[in-house]
Amino acid sequence: MDFDSFKELAGSWFPGISAQAWERFKALEALYTDWNSRINVISRKDIDSLYDHHVLHSLAVAAYLLEREPEVYDSWIEGGLKVLDLGTGGGFPGIPLAILFPKVSFTLCDSVGKKTIVASAVAEALGLGNVTVVNARAETLPGPFDHIVSRAVASLSDFYPWVRGRYRGSILYLRGGDIAEETGLLMSRFRLRDVSAWPVSSWLPDSYFAGKYLVRIGR
């Protein structure tokens, strides 16, 4: 998917994207192509699919909120929130979300230093003043956050203890695989009730997204 195709699809879903935001989205391709040639954070076979496999996948968090929790989506537009992207890698889903929601403060955290070098450089090049990148482990971060986002860092049962008690709103977790088994184990092990799964393919019907979900974990 090229930028023009991305712009057409994203623009049809998210009204009011500013000219500056579109410029930042467009700049992602050159920035990640350059940095990925130095520090591999995206599969070299996948870099040509940056907009559909990575940027749009990240924006599935926003698409879910818009469709299922519009009042929460509005609160992200209005801003004043603190969101943690844990295990951000090279900046996904945090950087695309920070472009879309410029009034939300994002902390992008990863324990692998070379990945945070890329995320920091991209955020700086884009002029994203609402992004802070940290090379740390989750338990060392000051909290709580309003929401936590992440993309396929670990199994739900492994991920949840890292952030338990550190969020006011919800965890929005992009994950593939046997979601029914994972969510069932999570709910049983931690006695959680407010857990749901939304298929990303309901928004992005490409076969690449078959079996990929956004899992929402409330408090």
GROMACS .gro file of C-alpha atoms in nm:
model
  219
    1MET     CA    1   0.000   0.000   0.000
    2ASP     CA    2   0.138   0.340  -0.095
    3PHE     CA    3   0.077   0.664   0.093
    4ASP     CA    4  -0.208   0.780  -0.132
    5SER     CA    5  -0.401   0.456  -0.071
    6PHE     CA    6  -0.334   0.487   0.301
    7LYS     CA    7  -0.455   0.847   0.301
    8GLU     CA    8  -0.776   0.755   0.123
    9LEU     CA    9  -0.859   0.477   0.367
   10ALA     CA   10  -0.751   0.653   0.687
   11GLY     CA   11  -0.915   0.977   0.582
   12SER     CA   12  -1.247   0.802   0.528
   13TRP     CA   13  -1.241   0.677   0.887
   14PHE     CA   14  -1.086   0.956   1.087
   15PRO     CA   15  -1.233   1.298   1.009
   16GLY     CA   16  -1.042   1.615   1.071
   17ILE     CA   17  -0.686   1.491   1.022
   18SER     CA   18  -0.477   1.805   0.989
   19ALA     CA   19  -0.244   1.890   0.704
   20GLN     CA   20   0.048   1.862   0.946
   21ALA     CA   21  -0.061   1.511   1.046
   22TRP     CA   22  -0.079   1.402   0.682
   23GLU     CA   23   0.272   1.539   0.627
   24ARG     CA   24   0.392   1.338   0.924
   25PHE     CA   25   0.222   1.021   0.804
   26LYS     CA   26   0.380   1.070   0.462
   27ALA     CA   27   0.725   1.119   0.614
   28LEU     CA   28   0.709   0.783   0.793
   29GLU     CA   29   0.803   0.585   0.483
   30ALA     CA   30   1.135   0.757   0.420
   31LEU     CA   31   1.223   0.770   0.789
   32TYR     CA   32   1.159   0.402   0.857
   33THR     CA   33   1.321   0.291   0.532
   34ASP     CA   34   1.634   0.482   0.627
   35TRP     CA   35   1.648   0.374   0.989
   36ASN     CA   36   1.557   0.015   0.911
   37SER     CA   37   1.862  -0.010   0.687
   38ARG     CA   38   2.074   0.068   0.995
   39ILE     CA   39   1.880  -0.088   1.282
   40ASN     CA   40   1.639  -0.362   1.185
   41VAL     CA   41   1.307  -0.302   1.364
   42ILE     CA   42   1.080  -0.410   1.078
   43SER     CA   43   1.135  -0.724   0.872
   44ARG     CA   44   1.318  -0.625   0.554
   45LYS     CA   45   1.060  -0.824   0.361
   46ASP     CA   46   0.786  -0.620   0.527
   47ILE     CA   47   0.918  -0.265   0.501
   48ASP     CA   48   0.736  -0.218   0.168
   49SER     CA   49   0.411  -0.287   0.356
   50LEU     CA   50   0.476  -0.017   0.617
   51TYR     CA   51   0.143   0.161   0.574
   52ASP     CA   52  -0.088  -0.141   0.577
   53HIS     CA   53   0.094  -0.386   0.805
   54HIS     CA   54   0.226  -0.136   1.057
   55VAL     CA   55   0.067   0.210   1.040
   56LEU     CA   56  -0.291   0.095   0.974
   57HIS     CA   57  -0.249  -0.193   1.218
   58SER     CA   58  -0.148   0.062   1.482
   59LEU     CA   59  -0.446   0.280   1.399
   60ALA     CA   60  -0.675  -0.017   1.463
   61VAL     CA   61  -0.664   0.105   1.824
   62ALA     CA   62  -0.833   0.428   1.710
   63ALA     CA   63  -1.074   0.245   1.479
   64TYR     CA   64  -1.187   0.025   1.767
   65LEU     CA   65  -1.247   0.325   1.992
   66LEU     CA   66  -1.435   0.510   1.720
   67GLU     CA   67  -1.661   0.213   1.653
   68ARG     CA   68  -1.710   0.068   2.001
   69GLU     CA   69  -1.630   0.349   2.248
   70PRO     CA   70  -1.693   0.682   2.073
   71GLU     CA   71  -1.698   0.878   2.399
   72VAL     CA   72  -1.351   0.747   2.481
   73TYR     CA   73  -1.239   0.826   2.126
   74ASP     CA   74  -1.360   1.184   2.178
   75SER     CA   75  -1.155   1.205   2.498
   76TRP     CA   76  -0.842   1.112   2.299
   77ILE     CA   77  -0.924   1.387   2.048
   78GLU     CA   78  -0.976   1.640   2.327
   79GLY     CA   79  -0.646   1.539   2.489
   80GLY     CA   80  -0.504   1.571   2.835
   81LEU     CA   81  -0.456   1.194   2.859
   82LYS     CA   82  -0.142   0.995   2.934
   83VAL     CA   83  -0.095   0.679   2.727
   84LEU     CA   84   0.181   0.419   2.762
   85ASP     CA   85   0.294   0.217   2.463
   86LEU     CA   86   0.476  -0.075   2.623
   87GLY     CA   87   0.714  -0.274   2.407
   88THR     CA   88   0.700  -0.010   2.137
   89GLY     CA   89   0.988  -0.148   1.931
   90GLY     CA   90   1.052   0.109   1.660
   91GLY     CA   91   0.743   0.307   1.760
   92PHE     CA   92   0.433   0.098   1.695
   93PRO     CA   93   0.154   0.157   1.774
   94GLY     CA   94   0.262   0.471   1.959
   95ILE     CA   95   0.395   0.694   1.681
   96PRO     CA   96   0.099   0.658   1.440
   97LEU     CA   97  -0.137   0.714   1.734
   98ALA     CA   98   0.061   1.019   1.847
   99ILE     CA   99   0.026   1.167   1.498
  100LEU     CA  100  -0.349   1.104   1.500
  101PHE     CA  101  -0.398   1.229   1.858
  102PRO     CA  102  -0.162   1.527   1.899
  103LYS     CA  103  -0.318   1.637   2.230
  104VAL     CA  104  -0.247   1.303   2.404
  105SER     CA  105   0.087   1.253   2.582
  106PHE     CA  106   0.247   0.923   2.480
  107THR     CA  107   0.526   0.742   2.661
  108LEU     CA  108   0.689   0.487   2.431
  109CYS     CA  109   0.877   0.227   2.632
  110ASP     CA  110   1.099  -0.062   2.529
  111SER     CA  111   1.364  -0.257   2.718
  112VAL     CA  112   1.579  -0.296   2.403
  113GLY     CA  113   1.793   0.015   2.364
  114LYS     CA  114   1.857   0.000   1.990
  115LYS     CA  115   1.483  -0.005   1.922
  116THR     CA  116   1.427   0.307   2.127
  117ILE     CA  117   1.701   0.479   1.926
  118VAL     CA  118   1.482   0.437   1.617
  119ALA     CA  119   1.160   0.541   1.790
  120SER     CA  120   1.330   0.850   1.937
  121ALA     CA  121   1.482   0.951   1.604
  122VAL     CA  122   1.154   0.914   1.417
  123ALA     CA  123   0.958   1.107   1.680
  124GLU     CA  124   1.218   1.385   1.679
  125ALA     CA  125   1.229   1.406   1.300
  126LEU     CA  126   0.851   1.437   1.291
  127GLY     CA  127   0.849   1.704   1.560
  128LEU     CA  128   0.620   1.503   1.786
  129GLY     CA  129   0.625   1.705   2.106
  130ASN     CA  130   0.366   1.472   2.260
  131VAL     CA  131   0.602   1.172   2.256
  132THR     CA  132   0.858   1.065   2.517
  133VAL     CA  133   1.066   0.757   2.443
  134VAL     CA  134   1.225   0.563   2.730
  135ASN     CA  135   1.455   0.263   2.742
  136ALA     CA  136   1.323   0.092   3.054
  137ARG     CA  137   1.111  -0.185   3.194
  138ALA     CA  138   0.745  -0.124   3.269
  139GLU     CA  139   0.775  -0.163   3.644
  140THR     CA  140   1.022   0.128   3.664
  141LEU     CA  141   0.788   0.382   3.504
  142PRO     CA  142   0.591   0.635   3.709
  143GLY     CA  143   0.218   0.589   3.669
  144PRO     CA  144  -0.062   0.544   3.651
  145PHE     CA  145  -0.152   0.603   3.287
  146ASP     CA  146  -0.499   0.662   3.147
  147HIS     CA  147  -0.458   0.386   2.889
  148ILE     CA  148  -0.195   0.133   2.787
  149VAL     CA  149  -0.146   0.021   2.428
  150SER     CA  150   0.079  -0.250   2.291
  151ARG     CA  151   0.131  -0.471   1.991
  152ALA     CA  152   0.197  -0.844   2.035
  153VAL     CA  153   0.472  -0.812   2.295
  154ALA     CA  154   0.387  -1.131   2.488
  155SER     CA  155   0.096  -1.354   2.577
  156LEU     CA  156  -0.184  -1.173   2.758
  157SER     CA  157  -0.115  -1.360   3.082
  158ASP     CA  158   0.252  -1.261   3.071
  159PHE     CA  159   0.182  -0.901   2.971
  160TYR     CA  160  -0.090  -0.819   3.222
  161PRO     CA  161   0.122  -0.849   3.542
  162TRP     CA  162   0.364  -0.589   3.403
  163VAL     CA  163   0.091  -0.326   3.393
  164ARG     CA  164  -0.163  -0.439   3.653
  165GLY     CA  165  -0.271  -0.145   3.867
  166ARG     CA  166  -0.093   0.103   3.640
  167TYR     CA  167  -0.386   0.226   3.431
  168ARG     CA  168  -0.712   0.410   3.497
  169GLY     CA  169  -0.902   0.329   3.180
  170SER     CA  170  -0.813   0.026   2.970
  171ILE     CA  171  -0.544  -0.181   2.806
  172LEU     CA  172  -0.579  -0.190   2.426
  173TYR     CA  173  -0.366  -0.478   2.307
  174LEU     CA  174  -0.310  -0.584   1.945
  175ARG     CA  175  -0.268  -0.960   1.938
  176GLY     CA  176  -0.305  -1.255   1.703
  177GLY     CA  177  -0.350  -1.625   1.755
  178ASP     CA  178  -0.592  -1.825   1.967
  179ILE     CA  179  -0.754  -1.528   2.138
  180ALA     CA  180  -1.033  -1.731   2.297
  181GLU     CA  181  -0.783  -1.949   2.481
  182GLU     CA  182  -0.562  -1.655   2.580
  183THR     CA  183  -0.844  -1.436   2.707
  184GLY     CA  184  -0.999  -1.728   2.892
  185LEU     CA  185  -0.671  -1.802   3.069
  186LEU     CA  186  -0.621  -1.433   3.147
  187MET     CA  187  -0.966  -1.393   3.297
  188SER     CA  188  -0.935  -1.710   3.502
  189ARG     CA  189  -0.585  -1.646   3.631
  190PHE     CA  190  -0.642  -1.283   3.730
  191ARG     CA  191  -1.017  -1.295   3.800
  192LEU     CA  192  -1.095  -1.038   3.535
  193ARG     CA  193  -1.441  -0.985   3.390
  194ASP     CA  194  -1.407  -0.683   3.165
  195VAL     CA  195  -1.219  -0.839   2.872
  196SER     CA  196  -1.331  -0.837   2.508
  197ALA     CA  197  -1.182  -0.901   2.164
  198TRP     CA  198  -1.249  -0.706   1.842
  199PRO     CA  199  -1.138  -0.851   1.507
  200VAL     CA  200  -0.913  -0.611   1.319
  201SER     CA  201  -1.040  -0.770   0.997
  202SER     CA  202  -1.379  -0.608   1.061
  203TRP     CA  203  -1.204  -0.280   0.978
  204LEU     CA  204  -0.925  -0.402   0.750
  205PRO     CA  205  -1.060  -0.694   0.544
  206ASP     CA  206  -0.721  -0.781   0.392
  207SER     CA  207  -0.629  -1.146   0.456
  208TYR     CA  208  -0.316  -1.030   0.641
  209PHE     CA  209  -0.538  -0.926   0.931
  210ALA     CA  210  -0.733  -1.250   0.956
  211GLY     CA  211  -0.685  -1.382   1.308
  212LYS     CA  212  -0.560  -1.048   1.443
  213TYR     CA  213  -0.754  -0.882   1.723
  214LEU     CA  214  -0.764  -0.583   1.949
  215VAL     CA  215  -0.811  -0.711   2.303
  216ARG     CA  216  -0.957  -0.461   2.547
  217ILE     CA  217  -0.891  -0.518   2.916
  218GLY     CA  218  -1.078  -0.294   3.154
  219ARG     CA  219  -1.031  -0.254   3.524
   0.00000   0.00000   0.00000
